C-alpha positions in Angstrom: 194.6 125.1 131.1 193.0 123.3 128.1 190.2 125.8 128.1 192.7 128.7 128.1 194.7 127.1 125.3 191.6 126.7 123.2 191.0 130.5 123.3 194.2 131.0 121.3 194.3 127.8 119.2 193.9 127.9 115.5 194.4 124.2 115.0 192.7 122.9 111.9 192.5 126.4 110.3 194.0 127.4 107.0 195.6 130.8 106.8 197.3 133.0 104.1 199.9 135.6 105.2 201.0 138.0 102.5 204.6 139.3 102.9 205.1 136.3 105.1 208.8 135.8 104.6 210.2 138.7 106.6 209.4 141.0 109.5 205.9 141.2 110.9 204.6 138.8 108.3 207.1 136.1 109.3 206.2 136.6 113.0 202.5 136.2 112.2 203.2 133.1 110.0 205.4 131.4 112.6 202.9 132.1 115.3 200.0 130.6 113.4 202.0 127.5 112.4 203.0 126.9 116.0 199.4 127.3 117.1 198.3 124.5 114.8 197.2 126.2 111.5 198.1 125.3 108.0 199.8 128.5 106.8 200.4 129.6 103.2 202.9 132.5 102.9 203.4 134.5 99.8 205.8 137.3 98.9 207.4 138.9 95.8 210.6 136.9 96.4 209.4 133.4 95.8 212.7 131.6 96.6 213.0 133.4 99.9 209.4 132.6 100.7 209.9 128.9 100.0 213.0 128.8 102.1 211.2 130.4 105.1 208.3 128.0 104.6 210.7 125.1 104.8 212.1 126.4 108.0 208.6 126.9 109.5 207.4 123.5 108.4 209.6 122.0 111.1 207.0 123.3 113.5 203.9 122.4 111.5 202.3 122.9 108.1 203.6 125.7 106.0 203.9 126.3 102.3 205.6 129.2 100.5 205.3 130.6 97.0 205.5 133.8 95.0 202.8 136.5 95.1 202.8 140.1 94.2 199.9 142.4 95.3 201.3 145.5 93.5 199.3 144.9 90.4 195.9 143.6 89.5 197.5 140.8 87.5 199.7 139.9 90.4 196.7 139.8 92.8 194.7 137.6 90.4 197.6 135.2 90.0 198.0 135.0 93.8 194.3 134.3 94.1 194.5 131.5 91.7 197.5 130.0 93.5 195.6 130.0 96.8 192.6 128.4 95.2 194.7 125.6 93.7 196.3 124.9 97.0 193.3 124.9 99.3 189.5 124.6 99.2 189.1 126.6 102.4 190.5 129.7 103.9 189.8 130.6 107.5 192.3 133.4 108.1 193.7 136.1 105.8 196.6 138.3 107.1 197.1 141.3 104.8 200.7 142.1 105.7 202.4 142.9 102.4 203.4 146.5 102.3 205.9 149.0 101.1 207.0 152.5 102.0 208.6 155.6 100.4 210.5 158.4 102.2 211.4 161.8 100.8 211.2 165.5 101.7 207.9 167.1 101.1 209.1 169.2 98.2 210.4 166.0 96.4 207.6 163.7 97.2 206.4 162.9 93.7 203.6 161.0 92.0 205.4 157.7 91.9 205.7 157.8 95.7 201.9 157.8 95.9 201.3 155.3 93.1 203.7 152.7 94.3 202.7 152.7 98.0 198.9 153.0 97.5 198.9 150.2 94.9 200.4 147.7 97.4 199.2 148.9 100.8 195.6 149.8 99.9 194.5 148.7 96.4 196.3 145.4 96.5 195.0 144.7 100.0 191.4 145.5 99.0 191.5 143.5 95.7 193.0 140.4 97.3 190.4 140.5 100.2 187.6 140.9 97.6 188.9 138.0 95.6 189.2 135.6 98.6 186.1 136.7 100.5 183.9 133.9 99.0 186.4 131.4 100.5 186.4 133.1 103.8 182.6 133.2 103.9 182.3 129.6 102.9 184.7 128.6 105.7 182.9 130.4 108.5 180.8 128.5 111.0 178.2 129.7 113.5 180.1 131.1 116.5 183.4 130.7 114.6 183.8 133.4 112.1 186.6 133.6 109.5 189.1 136.3 110.1 190.8 139.1 108.1 193.6 140.8 109.9 195.1 143.8 108.2 198.5 145.2 109.3 198.1 148.9 109.7 200.4 151.3 111.6 200.5 153.8 114.4 201.2 156.4 111.6 197.7 155.7 110.3 196.4 157.1 113.6 198.9 159.8 114.4 199.6 162.8 112.2 203.2 161.7 112.0 204.8 160.9 108.6 208.6 161.5 109.0 208.7 161.9 105.2 206.6 158.8 104.5 203.5 160.7 103.5 202.0 158.1 101.2 202.7 155.3 103.7 201.0 157.0 106.6 198.0 158.0 104.5 197.7 154.4 103.1 197.6 153.0 106.6 194.9 155.5 107.7 192.9 154.3 104.7 193.5 150.7 105.7 192.1 151.5 109.2 189.0 153.0 107.8 188.6 150.2 105.2 188.8 147.7 108.1 185.7 149.4 109.7 183.8 149.4 106.5 184.4 145.8 105.7 183.8 144.7 109.3 180.4 146.4 109.1 179.6 144.8 105.7 180.6 141.2 106.4 179.9 140.6 110.1 176.5 139.1 109.2 178.2 136.8 106.7 180.6 135.3 109.2 183.8 137.3 108.6 185.5 139.4 111.2 187.8 142.1 110.0 190.3 143.8 112.3 193.6 145.7 112.1 196.8 145.5 114.1 198.4 148.9 114.2 202.1 148.4 115.2 204.4 151.1 116.6 208.2 150.7 116.4 209.3 147.1 115.7 212.8 146.2 114.5 212.0 144.9 111.0 213.5 145.2 107.6 211.2 148.1 106.8 212.4 150.0 109.9 216.0 149.0 109.8 217.0 152.5 108.8 215.7 153.8 112.1 216.1 150.8 114.4 218.9 148.8 113.0 221.5 150.0 115.4 221.4 149.9 119.2 221.7 153.7 119.7 218.8 154.3 117.3 216.7 151.6 119.1 217.4 153.2 122.4 216.4 156.6 121.2 213.2 155.2 119.7 212.4 153.3 123.0 212.9 156.6 124.9 210.0 158.1 123.0 207.6 155.2 123.8 205.5 155.6 127.0 206.2 152.0 128.1 209.9 152.6 127.5 210.7 150.0 124.8 210.1 149.0 121.2 207.9 146.1 120.2 209.0 142.5 120.5 207.9 139.4 118.5 205.8 138.1 121.4 203.7 141.3 121.3 202.7 140.5 117.8 202.3 136.8 118.4 199.8 137.4 121.2 197.9 139.9 119.2 197.5 137.7 116.1 196.4 134.7 118.2 193.9 136.9 120.0 192.3 138.1 116.9 192.4 134.8 115.0 191.5 132.5 117.9 188.3 131.8 119.7 189.1 134.5 122.2 188.7 137.1 119.4 185.5 135.8 117.9 183.4 138.7 119.2 185.8 141.3 118.0 185.4 143.0 114.6 186.1 146.5 113.3 188.9 147.0 115.9 192.1 148.9 115.3 194.3 147.3 117.9 197.1 149.7 118.9 200.3 147.8 119.4 202.5 150.8 120.0 203.3 151.0 123.7 201.1 154.0 124.2 202.3 156.2 121.4 198.9 156.6 119.9 197.5 158.1 123.2 200.5 160.1 124.2 200.1 163.7 125.1 201.5 166.2 127.5 200.5 165.0 131.0 198.9 168.3 131.8 197.1 171.0 129.8 196.9 173.9 132.3 200.2 173.4 134.2 203.7 172.4 133.4 204.6 168.8 133.1 206.7 167.6 136.0 210.3 166.8 135.1 
């Protein structure tokens, strides 16, 4: 059992989770804390972030503070905050994100500028700034980890009015492959988790009520929406020893949505 536990342990590691106060980010942070890591969480709402960190600190080591990846100045300030709090960084979870929904005819410039600045440019810039710490913390056979949070909409041609969001996540997926190729020899693994429907603040408009959740679940091949334990297992796999040989992967966490097609091409699907 101890050998199995060691595959998913992050004890002694230091991690940063952006957007760590709510939703997927909080699940990632809570999981890493419970598995033994010292976790720094940052989000735009500093007070909320500190409150969540205090709650998670009951399970282990967690610190929360403000951090905004929407601007270059914000990313640089967050970088400096991290450097002041720790000399090493083993895990970076790029979770901070935003979205924008509107009909095609009304999808304006601001909808692209806002979403891409956070979901793509901010993610890249923070990763660039913290890469020296990640490289310095890597050990032979134990690489540092970058885990980006993508989306099934970055794989499927499905926007539902969130054109810039879906496009930004497709870009994150490809950037993951580029960085994985570039930094593997320097001891940093870079992967992405691409979630399908999870009941979070960002998806509350679609999944906040039981009838809506039931409808969404009916479209998923496995017959349900994602649960916190699905994310917990995925983040521990990619950050623990068990995922040390994995880099450049886009892990679909979508219940089969990304591979769903009609069951048959040349005859009618069975009812």
